[in-house]
Amino acid sequence: MTHDQERLTTRSSDVLSISRHSEGKDFMKGVLFLALALSAVQGISPLHAETPTGTLVGRILYVGPAIPDQVFEVTRDSGFCGAQATIRTVTIHPKTRGLEGAVVSIDGVAVPLSDPAAPALVLTNTRCAFTPRLATGVVGQQVEIRNDDPVMHNTHISMGSRTLVNVAMIPASRPVWKPLKQSGIYTVKCDAHKFMQAHILAFTHPFFSITDETGAFRIPSLPPGEHQVTIWHDTLGTVHQSVTIAATGDTHVTLEYPNHADARKQ
Amino acid sequence: MHAKRLKYIAILIITGLCASTAQAVKPTTNRDSLREGRRIYEQACAWCHGTGGEGDGPAGWFIGRYSSPRPRNFAQDGYKFRSTGSGDLPTDQDLFTTITRGIPGVMPAYRALNERERWQVIAYLKSWNPAFEEEKPVPLTFPQAPAAPTEAAIHNGRNLYVKYDCRVCHGDNGEGDGPEATAGHLRDGNNLPIRATNLTDPSAWKNGASALDLFRTLTTGLDGTPMPSYANEFAGREEALWELVWYIQSLSDQQRK
Amino acid sequence: MTVLAVVSTTYAVSVPNVAAIPAFARKYTLNCTACHTAPPRLNTFGERFLENGYQLPGTEDGGITGKQTLGDLSLDDFANYTGVRLRGNVLRGRHFKQQNPLTAEAGVVQNNIELGFPEIFSLFTAGSLTKNIGFFAELESNLEESSTGIERAFLTFNNLGGTNVANIRVGRIDPSATFSFSTLRQQLEFVGDSLNPSADTVQRVGLFPLAASAKFYGLRNRSGTAISPYAPSLYNAVAETGVEVRGRPFGDWFMYQVGVLNGANEAFGDSNKGKDFYGAVRFDYARAANFSASLSGFAYLGNSNATILTGTGQTDVNWHRYGIAAHLRYNMFDLYGLYTLDRITHVPTAALSTFDTSASGLSVALDTYVTDRTLLSLRYDSMDAGGDLSQRTSQSFAGIQLKQYVRSNVALFARHDLNLRRAEDGNAAARNLRHAFFAGIDIAY
């Protein structure tokens, strides 16, 4: 795992220093594409109304060189899955240059989750891919695993070397439910189809958001003051930046992702 | 007088025996038992699992070399051999079973540690992973195996073996040579290459070779490996799972056991 | 007649031999790699198993096998105590600048290629008999050397006075078994030398960890037979008869070892001239990730354990050795080395002008897995020889070997040894051999 340190500019206002922790594993894997990410954004519970709160509104940009999509030869069930599987690595909005499918979160704010009974995250095996390929949730939230395909999959969710669940899913299996156990980045794989990959990010707080197709995100109900923002993207890695949330209203910020190629050079 | 003394000695001996049997019951964990667990661990276990329990002992690398398995990292890994659901931690009894039986090929059976010592080591190795405090592993219930398999049942088992894609990894004849295995696609939780078990060689089955062991393996899966849990597929259809178990046993000479 | 003389005078010491004991792997249902980095090299767990008298470290298992037994004996048990190893070179090639004198070896051969077959067969029976009592016996047949016999045989009594306080071995033992540099556990196997004992000349060098070899020219044992400078000897012998005590009474970091032997180079029995003594200490560190290291030192004090020829006949001398060794193992690397210094005392003053009473040697070896199944071994050997000044030649060799494991207990190997000193014509064996090539097989069951 590499730990690069980088500087990067924020478009809107001033230059901030950003520490970057890019996980080599994620670079190497160069996995997924996030077309259906929005379906995974679940209800974010607002804080109690008494405390003054601000909202972080912003956009994540990526202006680095294009990163080619990953193409896998399908060696199994290619009659159904197709001869090749293409995994889009980085999706940029043509107008805004916004990066789709980055997860923005603010950790370190000790807030109890007011609504632990969030609806289940549905993760479906569809056409030899996971839908969605990126999901976010809170610890304790159920993941519901489904298989819509006429071929067998296994859905193998793990964090590091610890398995969350690894279940066989034959065609028309009934759904499997499993709660997220700890915060962090879960990888989702199918051992039978190596090209099938997804991620679930689990948090112990409600302050997270997935960028939409224009790269925009919005995190409401934040206590005012300085916070550390973490931005994660499965191909581009993790960056951190501090922001100061105004006591009321929106705090706008535009962040540019470090140049992927430059980061690797360092 | 003499007989009385003998009787007295006999009572003493019997009392002593009872006391020592009582000690074999799982002792409560306290600072002393953890200290004792640590002493045993450092003499018996640390060579492979490391003094910090991270699976990085001085002899650990050579077990699998560039391949699976590596010694378990007690601080963060999941566990392969359990009676609990996929992704869950093992029960203490599961850990006790693994220490007592060993793992064919890679870990010796530590029956030479007495029962109390084994429990003390278990308490010590669990102390590295805070998840043992937070999660309370609950064992699944496993039914007794029905009477002897019939030919028809084994035949059904073969169909299930095909239906559930067992042969993709374990091969058409169960020799561990399925297409995904021979293509080198299989990886363990540390992303090391891992082989599919040869189902014709029960002596090497790491999670045991009895019918109940197989039933359990298919139900729980082997966490940290590509072997998934089939609990969901066979829920309410235990008799079908027994058929699959009998078919797998029929690939070797294990069907009578 | 000449041929007969050649055959009868060709003398080679028995090949040192410690193999993986497949019986132990069977007994505990383990792969070889549970105890070995690569057989016969032990990993840290295997070292502690050996020290514990063939019982799992941290236990006094006394040979629990878990097998069903029929009365006291069963075939299962037999296999759990017995193993065999077959190995040797199927191809030997040696490149000489010039071969030794015609009278010494048949034919003038510049490039000598021999075909062979795995000629060394060993039978082991070993294990723990009951709690803390173990035994080891090894029978070897070496067709190349026409020798068959008990190589080593001893009893062990373990954990006397407390866990690892005192462990006793008695019988024909190899003192360096628990040292940082175990003489007999080498990836580059010993290749026998050729010696003309009547003329005390070496006709062909032996390829051996030279730090552990005898290193003296013109030295004889007490029955008058020449000792090859390439023979494993003293503390680093294949086996000597005696008794030793060893333990780690203060924890894993420190080991002591003291022993007394009938005498180095005593064939069998005891000529009662005097006993040899040795002592060793070893410091271990095995608490870091995938790493272990040790540093050890020994002193071997001989007592009339060799003779030299003087004008007046055979004179007893005392032959001592001091050595330090270390090992470092990290992930796939296993690095180990030994430096020894030999001294001979009580040499008659008249002989001192023709006899160098000191010698030293250095051996450093590295084994590393380059793939899952391919072991690369390198060794550097250097000897600053002593003894008869007219013959004494110092030398350095480098060896490289690739070993491919077909199964975990079957390996094919190819090896190349190179003389690092300037090659010369003539009879000095250490100088006329330019390089040698070997290919062979190693099977253990």
Short mmCIF file of N, CA, C and O in Angstrom, two decimals, chain C residues 193-282:
data_model
loop_
_atom_site.label_atom_id
_atom_site.label_comp_id
_atom_site.label_asym_id
_atom_site.label_seq_id
_atom_site.Cartn_x
_atom_site.Cartn_y
_atom_site.Cartn_z
N ASP C 193 35.18 -36.61 -1.10
CA ASP C 193 36.52 -36.39 -1.64
C ASP C 193 37.14 -37.73 -2.02
O ASP C 193 36.52 -38.78 -1.90
N SER C 194 38.36 -37.68 -2.48
CA SER C 194 39.10 -38.89 -2.77
C SER C 194 40.48 -38.70 -2.18
O SER C 194 41.15 -37.70 -2.43
N LEU C 195 40.86 -39.66 -1.34
CA LEU C 195 42.08 -39.50 -0.58
C LEU C 195 42.95 -40.74 -0.76
O LEU C 195 42.44 -41.84 -0.83
N ASN C 196 44.21 -40.52 -0.84
CA ASN C 196 45.14 -41.64 -0.85
C ASN C 196 45.77 -41.73 0.53
O ASN C 196 46.69 -40.97 0.84
N PRO C 197 45.27 -42.60 1.37
CA PRO C 197 45.70 -42.56 2.77
C PRO C 197 47.16 -42.95 2.96
O PRO C 197 47.80 -42.47 3.87
N SER C 198 47.68 -43.78 2.06
CA SER C 198 49.06 -44.19 2.27
C SER C 198 50.01 -43.04 2.00
O SER C 198 51.00 -42.86 2.69
N ALA C 199 49.62 -42.20 1.02
CA ALA C 199 50.49 -41.07 0.72
C ALA C 199 49.99 -39.80 1.39
O ALA C 199 50.60 -38.75 1.24
N ASP C 200 48.88 -39.90 2.12
CA ASP C 200 48.29 -38.73 2.78
C ASP C 200 47.94 -37.62 1.80
O ASP C 200 47.94 -36.46 2.15
N THR C 201 47.67 -37.98 0.54
CA THR C 201 47.39 -36.91 -0.41
C THR C 201 45.92 -36.91 -0.79
O THR C 201 45.29 -37.96 -0.88
N VAL C 202 45.42 -35.71 -1.02
CA VAL C 202 44.05 -35.56 -1.49
C VAL C 202 44.08 -35.56 -3.01
O VAL C 202 44.80 -34.79 -3.63
N GLN C 203 43.35 -36.49 -3.61
CA GLN C 203 43.33 -36.56 -5.06
C GLN C 203 42.19 -35.75 -5.66
O GLN C 203 42.27 -35.32 -6.80
N ARG C 204 41.14 -35.58 -4.88
CA ARG C 204 39.98 -34.83 -5.38
C ARG C 204 39.36 -34.15 -4.18
O ARG C 204 39.19 -34.77 -3.12
N VAL C 205 39.04 -32.90 -4.31
CA VAL C 205 38.49 -32.18 -3.16
C VAL C 205 37.08 -32.68 -2.87
O VAL C 205 36.34 -33.12 -3.75
N GLY C 206 36.72 -32.58 -1.62
CA GLY C 206 35.33 -32.80 -1.25
C GLY C 206 34.64 -31.45 -1.21
O GLY C 206 35.25 -30.42 -0.89
N LEU C 207 33.38 -31.44 -1.58
CA LEU C 207 32.63 -30.19 -1.55
C LEU C 207 31.73 -30.23 -0.33
O LEU C 207 30.79 -31.01 -0.25
N PHE C 208 32.05 -29.40 0.63
CA PHE C 208 31.49 -29.51 1.98
C PHE C 208 31.61 -28.13 2.62
O PHE C 208 32.46 -27.35 2.21
N PRO C 209 30.77 -27.81 3.61
CA PRO C 209 30.99 -26.54 4.33
C PRO C 209 32.38 -26.55 4.97
O PRO C 209 32.59 -27.25 5.96
N LEU C 210 33.28 -25.82 4.40
CA LEU C 210 34.69 -25.99 4.79
C LEU C 210 34.96 -25.53 6.22
O LEU C 210 35.91 -25.99 6.85
N ALA C 211 34.13 -24.65 6.73
CA ALA C 211 34.32 -24.23 8.12
C ALA C 211 34.13 -25.41 9.07
O ALA C 211 34.72 -25.44 10.15
N ALA C 212 33.30 -26.38 8.65
CA ALA C 212 32.99 -27.51 9.52
C ALA C 212 33.90 -28.70 9.26
O ALA C 212 33.78 -29.73 9.92
N SER C 213 34.80 -28.57 8.30
CA SER C 213 35.62 -29.72 7.94
C SER C 213 36.93 -29.72 8.74
O SER C 213 37.24 -28.79 9.46
N ALA C 214 37.71 -30.78 8.57
CA ALA C 214 38.89 -30.99 9.40
C ALA C 214 39.99 -29.95 9.13
O ALA C 214 40.69 -29.54 10.05
N LYS C 215 40.18 -29.60 7.87
CA LYS C 215 41.05 -28.49 7.46
C LYS C 215 42.56 -28.74 7.59
O LYS C 215 43.34 -27.88 7.22
N PHE C 216 42.97 -29.87 8.17
CA PHE C 216 44.41 -30.14 8.31
C PHE C 216 44.86 -31.21 7.33
O PHE C 216 44.17 -32.23 7.17
N TYR C 217 45.97 -30.97 6.71
CA TYR C 217 46.60 -32.00 5.88
C TYR C 217 47.59 -32.76 6.74
O TYR C 217 48.26 -32.19 7.59
N GLY C 218 47.65 -34.06 6.52
CA GLY C 218 48.64 -34.87 7.23
C GLY C 218 48.23 -35.24 8.65
O GLY C 218 49.07 -35.64 9.46
N LEU C 219 46.96 -35.12 8.95
CA LEU C 219 46.49 -35.48 10.28
C LEU C 219 45.90 -36.89 10.21
O LEU C 219 45.27 -37.25 9.23
N ARG C 220 46.14 -37.68 11.27
CA ARG C 220 45.63 -39.05 11.29
C ARG C 220 44.86 -39.28 12.58
O ARG C 220 45.08 -38.59 13.58
N ASN C 221 43.99 -40.26 12.53
CA ASN C 221 43.31 -40.60 13.78
C ASN C 221 44.21 -41.55 14.58
O ASN C 221 45.32 -41.89 14.15
N ARG C 222 43.74 -41.99 15.71
CA ARG C 222 44.64 -42.72 16.60
C ARG C 222 44.95 -44.12 16.10
O ARG C 222 45.90 -44.75 16.55
N SER C 223 44.13 -44.60 15.14
CA SER C 223 44.50 -45.90 14.57
C SER C 223 45.37 -45.73 13.32
O SER C 223 45.65 -46.70 12.63
N GLY C 224 45.74 -44.51 13.03
CA GLY C 224 46.70 -44.28 11.97
C GLY C 224 46.12 -43.96 10.62
O GLY C 224 46.85 -43.73 9.66
N THR C 225 44.80 -43.94 10.51
CA THR C 225 44.18 -43.64 9.22
C THR C 225 44.14 -42.12 9.01
O THR C 225 43.86 -41.37 9.94
N ALA C 226 44.44 -41.72 7.80
CA ALA C 226 44.47 -40.29 7.50
C ALA C 226 43.07 -39.69 7.65
O ALA C 226 42.07 -40.31 7.29
N ILE C 227 43.02 -38.49 8.20
CA ILE C 227 41.76 -37.74 8.30
C ILE C 227 41.73 -36.77 7.13
O ILE C 227 42.66 -35.99 6.93
N SER C 228 40.68 -36.85 6.36
CA SER C 228 40.58 -35.97 5.20
C SER C 228 40.36 -34.53 5.66
O SER C 228 39.58 -34.29 6.59
N PRO C 229 41.03 -33.58 5.02
CA PRO C 229 40.76 -32.17 5.36
C PRO C 229 39.30 -31.79 5.08
O PRO C 229 38.83 -30.76 5.54
N TYR C 230 38.59 -32.63 4.33
CA TYR C 230 37.20 -32.33 3.97
C TYR C 230 36.19 -33.09 4.81
O TYR C 230 35.01 -33.04 4.56
N ALA C 231 36.68 -33.82 5.81
CA ALA C 231 35.77 -34.63 6.62
C ALA C 231 35.11 -33.77 7.69
O ALA C 231 35.76 -32.94 8.31
N PRO C 232 33.82 -33.95 7.93
CA PRO C 232 33.19 -33.29 9.07
C PRO C 232 33.83 -33.79 10.34
O PRO C 232 34.09 -34.99 10.48
N SER C 233 34.12 -32.89 11.26
CA SER C 233 34.93 -33.31 12.39
C SER C 233 34.63 -32.49 13.64
O SER C 233 34.00 -31.44 13.58
N LEU C 234 35.11 -33.00 14.76
CA LEU C 234 34.97 -32.38 16.08
C LEU C 234 33.50 -32.05 16.35
O LEU C 234 32.63 -32.90 16.19
N TYR C 235 33.22 -30.82 16.75
CA TYR C 235 31.85 -30.42 17.06
C TYR C 235 30.95 -30.59 15.85
O TYR C 235 29.75 -30.81 15.96
N ASN C 236 31.52 -30.48 14.67
CA ASN C 236 30.75 -30.53 13.43
C ASN C 236 30.73 -31.92 12.80
O ASN C 236 30.46 -32.08 11.62
N ALA C 237 31.02 -32.94 13.61
CA ALA C 237 31.06 -34.30 13.10
C ALA C 237 29.68 -34.81 12.74
O ALA C 237 28.67 -34.30 13.21
N VAL C 238 29.64 -35.85 11.90
CA VAL C 238 28.39 -36.53 11.62
C VAL C 238 27.84 -37.11 12.92
O VAL C 238 26.67 -36.97 13.24
N ALA C 239 28.70 -37.76 13.65
CA ALA C 239 28.30 -38.32 14.94
C ALA C 239 29.54 -38.75 15.71
O ALA C 239 30.52 -39.21 15.13
N GLU C 240 29.47 -38.59 17.01
CA GLU C 240 30.50 -39.09 17.91
C GLU C 240 29.78 -39.68 19.12
O GLU C 240 28.67 -39.25 19.44
N THR C 241 30.43 -40.60 19.78
CA THR C 241 29.77 -41.26 20.90
C THR C 241 30.00 -40.47 22.18
O THR C 241 31.14 -40.16 22.52
N GLY C 242 28.92 -40.16 22.85
CA GLY C 242 29.05 -39.40 24.07
C GLY C 242 27.71 -39.03 24.65
O GLY C 242 26.67 -39.63 24.33
N VAL C 243 27.75 -38.04 25.52
CA VAL C 243 26.53 -37.60 26.18
C VAL C 243 26.57 -36.08 26.28
O VAL C 243 27.64 -35.49 26.42
N GLU C 244 25.40 -35.46 26.13
CA GLU C 244 25.38 -34.01 26.25
C GLU C 244 24.13 -33.57 27.00
O GLU C 244 23.12 -34.29 27.05
N VAL C 245 24.22 -32.39 27.57
CA VAL C 245 23.08 -31.76 28.25
C VAL C 245 22.87 -30.39 27.61
O VAL C 245 23.83 -29.68 27.30
N ARG C 246 21.61 -30.05 27.40
CA ARG C 246 21.29 -28.83 26.68
C ARG C 246 19.97 -28.31 27.22
O ARG C 246 19.12 -29.09 27.66
N GLY C 247 19.81 -27.01 27.22
CA GLY C 247 18.53 -26.48 27.68
C GLY C 247 18.42 -24.99 27.49
O GLY C 247 19.38 -24.33 27.06
N ARG C 248 17.23 -24.49 27.77
CA ARG C 248 16.98 -23.06 27.72
C ARG C 248 16.30 -22.69 29.05
O ARG C 248 15.11 -22.41 29.08
N PRO C 249 17.05 -22.70 30.12
CA PRO C 249 16.42 -22.55 31.43
C PRO C 249 15.88 -21.15 31.71
O PRO C 249 15.03 -21.00 32.57
N PHE C 250 16.34 -20.14 30.97
CA PHE C 250 15.90 -18.77 31.26
C PHE C 250 14.91 -18.25 30.23
O PHE C 250 14.66 -17.05 30.14
N GLY C 251 14.40 -19.13 29.38
CA GLY C 251 13.50 -18.67 28.33
C GLY C 251 14.11 -18.95 26.98
O GLY C 251 15.24 -19.45 26.87
N ASP C 252 13.36 -18.58 25.95
CA ASP C 252 13.78 -18.97 24.61
C ASP C 252 15.04 -18.27 24.13
O ASP C 252 15.67 -18.71 23.18
N TRP C 253 15.40 -17.18 24.75
CA TRP C 253 16.48 -16.35 24.20
C TRP C 253 17.86 -16.96 24.37
O TRP C 253 18.78 -16.60 23.68
N PHE C 254 18.02 -17.90 25.29
CA PHE C 254 19.37 -18.39 25.59
C PHE C 254 19.39 -19.92 25.70
O PHE C 254 18.54 -20.51 26.36
N MET C 255 20.37 -20.52 25.05
CA MET C 255 20.52 -21.98 25.14
C MET C 255 21.96 -22.31 25.54
O MET C 255 22.90 -21.67 25.07
N TYR C 256 22.08 -23.30 26.41
CA TYR C 256 23.41 -23.80 26.73
C TYR C 256 23.52 -25.24 26.27
O TYR C 256 22.50 -25.93 26.11
N GLN C 257 24.75 -25.67 26.06
CA GLN C 257 24.98 -27.06 25.66
C GLN C 257 26.37 -27.46 26.16
O GLN C 257 27.34 -26.75 25.91
N VAL C 258 26.45 -28.55 26.87
CA VAL C 258 27.75 -29.08 27.26
C VAL C 258 27.75 -30.58 26.97
O VAL C 258 26.72 -31.24 27.10
N GLY C 259 28.89 -31.08 26.55
CA GLY C 259 28.94 -32.50 26.21
C GLY C 259 30.32 -33.08 26.42
O GLY C 259 31.32 -32.36 26.49
N VAL C 260 30.34 -34.38 26.54
CA VAL C 260 31.60 -35.10 26.63
C VAL C 260 31.53 -36.28 25.67
O VAL C 260 30.50 -36.95 25.56
N LEU C 261 32.61 -36.48 24.94
CA LEU C 261 32.65 -37.54 23.93
C LEU C 261 33.81 -38.48 24.22
O LEU C 261 34.82 -38.06 24.80
N ASN C 262 33.65 -39.72 23.76
CA ASN C 262 34.77 -40.66 23.87
C ASN C 262 36.02 -40.05 23.28
O ASN C 262 37.12 -40.25 23.77
N GLY C 263 35.82 -39.30 22.21
CA GLY C 263 36.94 -38.67 21.56
C GLY C 263 36.63 -38.54 20.09
O GLY C 263 36.00 -39.44 19.51
N ALA C 264 37.01 -37.41 19.52
CA ALA C 264 36.77 -37.25 18.10
C ALA C 264 37.53 -38.33 17.35
O ALA C 264 38.63 -38.72 17.76
N ASN C 265 36.96 -38.78 16.29
CA ASN C 265 37.61 -39.74 15.40
C ASN C 265 37.88 -41.08 16.05
O ASN C 265 38.77 -41.82 15.64
N GLU C 266 37.14 -41.37 17.10
CA GLU C 266 37.18 -42.72 17.65
C GLU C 266 36.18 -43.54 16.84
O GLU C 266 34.99 -43.21 16.84
N ALA C 267 36.66 -44.56 16.16
CA ALA C 267 35.77 -45.31 15.28
C ALA C 267 34.63 -45.90 16.07
O ALA C 267 33.47 -45.61 15.87
N PHE C 268 34.94 -46.75 17.00
CA PHE C 268 33.92 -47.32 17.85
C PHE C 268 34.62 -47.72 19.14
O PHE C 268 35.75 -48.16 19.14
N GLY C 269 33.91 -47.58 20.24
CA GLY C 269 34.55 -47.88 21.50
C GLY C 269 35.40 -46.70 21.94
O GLY C 269 35.25 -45.60 21.44
N ASP C 270 36.28 -46.97 22.88
CA ASP C 270 37.04 -45.88 23.46
C ASP C 270 38.43 -46.38 23.75
O ASP C 270 38.64 -47.37 24.45
N SER C 271 39.42 -45.71 23.20
CA SER C 271 40.79 -46.13 23.47
C SER C 271 41.26 -45.64 24.83
O SER C 271 42.37 -45.88 25.23
N ASN C 272 40.35 -44.91 25.51
CA ASN C 272 40.58 -44.51 26.90
C ASN C 272 41.79 -43.62 27.09
O ASN C 272 42.35 -43.53 28.16
N LYS C 273 42.17 -42.95 26.03
CA LYS C 273 43.31 -42.05 26.15
C LYS C 273 42.85 -40.74 26.80
O LYS C 273 43.60 -40.12 27.53
N GLY C 274 41.64 -40.40 26.54
CA GLY C 274 41.13 -39.16 27.14
C GLY C 274 39.82 -38.80 26.50
O GLY C 274 39.49 -39.26 25.41
N LYS C 275 39.06 -38.00 27.20
CA LYS C 275 37.76 -37.59 26.68
C LYS C 275 37.88 -36.21 26.04
O LYS C 275 38.74 -35.41 26.40
N ASP C 276 36.97 -35.95 25.10
CA ASP C 276 36.85 -34.62 24.51
C ASP C 276 35.66 -33.92 25.16
O ASP C 276 34.66 -34.56 25.47
N PHE C 277 35.76 -32.62 25.31
CA PHE C 277 34.68 -31.84 25.92
C PHE C 277 34.26 -30.73 24.97
O PHE C 277 35.09 -30.20 24.23
N TYR C 278 33.00 -30.40 25.02
CA TYR C 278 32.57 -29.22 24.26
C TYR C 278 31.49 -28.48 25.02
O TYR C 278 30.79 -29.04 25.88
N GLY C 279 31.41 -27.21 24.72
CA GLY C 279 30.36 -26.38 25.30
C GLY C 279 29.93 -25.36 24.27
O GLY C 279 30.74 -24.92 23.44
N ALA C 280 28.66 -25.01 24.29
CA ALA C 280 28.17 -24.03 23.33
C ALA C 280 27.09 -23.18 23.98
O ALA C 280 26.40 -23.63 24.90
N VAL C 281 26.96 -21.97 23.52
CA VAL C 281 25.84 -21.11 23.93
C VAL C 281 25.19 -20.58 22.66
O VAL C 281 25.85 -20.44 21.62
N ARG C 282 23.93 -20.34 22.76
CA ARG C 282 23.21 -19.82 21.59
C ARG C 282 22.21 -18.78 22.08
O ARG C 282 21.52 -18.98 23.08
#
